Amino acid sequence: MTHYFVTGATGFLGRRLVRRLLERPDCERVSVLVRESSKTRLDRLTEDWPHPERVVSVLGDLGADGLGVDPATLPSAPDHVVHLGAIYDLTADEAANEQANVAGTANALAFARDANAGLFHHVSSIAVAGDHNGRFTESDFDLGQRFPTPYHATKFAAERLVRRQDAVPFRVYRPSAVVGDSVTGEMDKIDGPYYFLPALRRLASLPSWLPLASPELGKTNVVPVDYVVDAMAYLMHREAPSGATYHLASPRSQSLNEIASVFSAAAGGPRIRARVPIDISGRMRKLGRALNANEKPRPVKKSLTGALTEIGIPPQLLPALNAPVDFDTAQTEHALTGSGLECPAFADYAPVLYRHWAAELDPDRARRQRMNARTVLVTGASSGIGRATALQLAERGANVVLVARRAEELDAVRDQIRAAGGKAASYPCDLTDDEAVDALVKQVLAEQGTVDMLVNNAGRSIRRPVAASTERMHDYERTMALNYFAPLRLSLALIPSMAAQRFGHIVNVTTQGIQVHAPRFSAYLASKAALDEFGAVAGRELLAEGVTFSSVRVPLVRTQMSKPGASAYRMLPSMAPEQAAALVVRALTHRAPAVNTAFGSLAGLADTLMPRMGRLATHLAEFQARPETAPDSMHLHPRRHPLVAVVSTATRLAWRPRPKG
């Protein structure tokens, strides 16, 4: 029976290789080196592995002498020490690469020696070939090559440590640039050619029949992860002398033009049909070296670096973009004879890689999703505009997160959506409670994964004249608490996660009243104006982060909130909640900075062009001609016939002497 000891088992290669080892009938135990901080992750992986009872976690660290593991604590000497632990990242700095790749390998070798291991399997990389120009066989190692990045240099140094020791028999595996699974497309991070997929996706806007021409970009070598893992699992158990080395690479290097063309076609765009007889690969390497030099950066260099970073291409990638090496895989192919394993052609599995990237890894995927793939949080969702908005969003397939104070009514909306086949979850919360909002955001993000869009709808309205409010400061405070500070707090809590996914849209349901400055609503309109202006400013600041804002300025809507003052406005046109909700959904769909009614836009324009006339007309028509509805303020403005009120007030204003000077 076989005992394996594995470093890097939770990584992309490692977790797949451990699965293969556990599937072997002769596997007795897989001891996995794990740090305390990664133990929970290992436990989750173990649940999905076959024969989880064979997995034993061993606390330690690549950075510790002998991995920080006492071999005496193991039940037996490992038959195989599989060293996968390393940094596989071209963007990591020199110190990080040195610590993980070189020091980590030295510590793993020391452990294997002290544990009297049977065989040390070192996972190196074709990066050890550096900038060697020409054929590089499995028997080649130090040919005087130079190294474009710290990753390349430290992978060479790590393999040299393995080759120079003779305490433990060893084998070396050199994967090329590892991409996703050739069958499922699964990949765990953006790396290598994946950095260029956003640019290639944009080519999909061109007609697929359009022939493209490109200069010579150079070549590289990519290999799917399933081939690397399957080949390793086979070669590990095959008879071979110590020092046997295997190139787990494509037998034929792929030109970057070919990779770009195949990925563009997978995205629905045109292929590269012609080559411009200009080789720019050398210029790209030269530019990369200049951008990554340690000299003091100048504005032009900073600008180029910034532009590449915004596009999503790390400047550290450019020096290593083109690999002029031809990797000979003859020995590996011979060793795999009879296994049925061979590296598939890139063109055969590239569409699978692209589809997985577009669905799971594209940094802009949230922006490109349709409403039926979005999660939308709606406040005040238990009734009125919020409830109607939630129902309309659910009809469009959105996952609706319902928030309001009244749990029973909120659950009723949730159940109605689910009964109709929609997706919804309810979260009762008092939005004026700081701690409750913080807990709400944590729970929603943990359970829903993300919030793509937020509708700040919950609000409170107070209709009372200023003269009756001079001793009622609490009216303004409680209105600001719910109408401004609550949505502000919720927005600020969700903006970081929206910016992290490079997309988010926040709709603030405000009011047409801030365009007409309706009298008696000073507390309500001031709070809504504050929210409106916050969205306008934040939308300009966060535009490059992908987070945008809309203000939906609704007129009078027939809801419970407007009911107390409805009698004073019964002659004015009003909206049903469903009509107002349609405006909110339009804002979510089109993401315009403001959604106004025709009357609101006209009133705002008139107020800008004729401010004094607007002030007078509003005072007469909206304040003097309309009755009070708040019982405690009726004595300040006793009920008069509207015509009497307007004529009397107009006469008073006209007769009043104008101030001099």
PDB file of C-alpha atoms in Angstrom, residues 35 37 107 144 246 264 276 282 337 350 363 365 441-442 559 564 582 610 615:
ATOM      1  CA  ARG A  35      -1.206  25.765   7.017  1.00  0.00           C
ATOM      2  CA  SER A  37      -5.247  29.213   7.820  1.00  0.00           C
ATOM      3  CA  ASN A 107      12.552  22.827   2.765  1.00  0.00           C
ATOM      4  CA  GLY A 144      23.038  29.801 -20.553  1.00  0.00           C
ATOM      5  CA  TYR A 246       8.975  15.138 -18.503  1.00  0.00           C
ATOM      6  CA  SER A 264     -11.996  35.375 -31.187  1.00  0.00           C
ATOM      7  CA  VAL A 276       1.281  41.168 -41.827  1.00  0.00           C
ATOM      8  CA  GLY A 282      10.647  41.451 -29.905  1.00  0.00           C
ATOM      9  CA  THR A 337       2.973   4.947 -24.661  1.00  0.00           C
ATOM     10  CA  ALA A 350     -10.404  26.557 -26.800  1.00  0.00           C
ATOM     11  CA  PRO A 363     -14.185  40.588 -14.829  1.00  0.00           C
ATOM     12  CA  ARG A 365     -19.427  39.467 -16.694  1.00  0.00           C
ATOM     13  CA  VAL A 441     -25.223  43.440   4.256  1.00  0.00           C
ATOM     14  CA  LYS A 442     -23.000  40.701   5.673  1.00  0.00           C
ATOM     15  CA  THR A 559     -49.711  54.422  -1.634  1.00  0.00           C
ATOM     16  CA  PRO A 564     -52.826  61.270   4.666  1.00  0.00           C
ATOM     17  CA  ALA A 582     -42.173  50.551 -14.225  1.00  0.00           C
ATOM     18  CA  MET A 610     -38.181  81.995 -14.685  1.00  0.00           C
ATOM     19  CA  ARG A 615     -41.683  80.852  -6.918  1.00  0.00           C
TER      20      ARG A 615
END
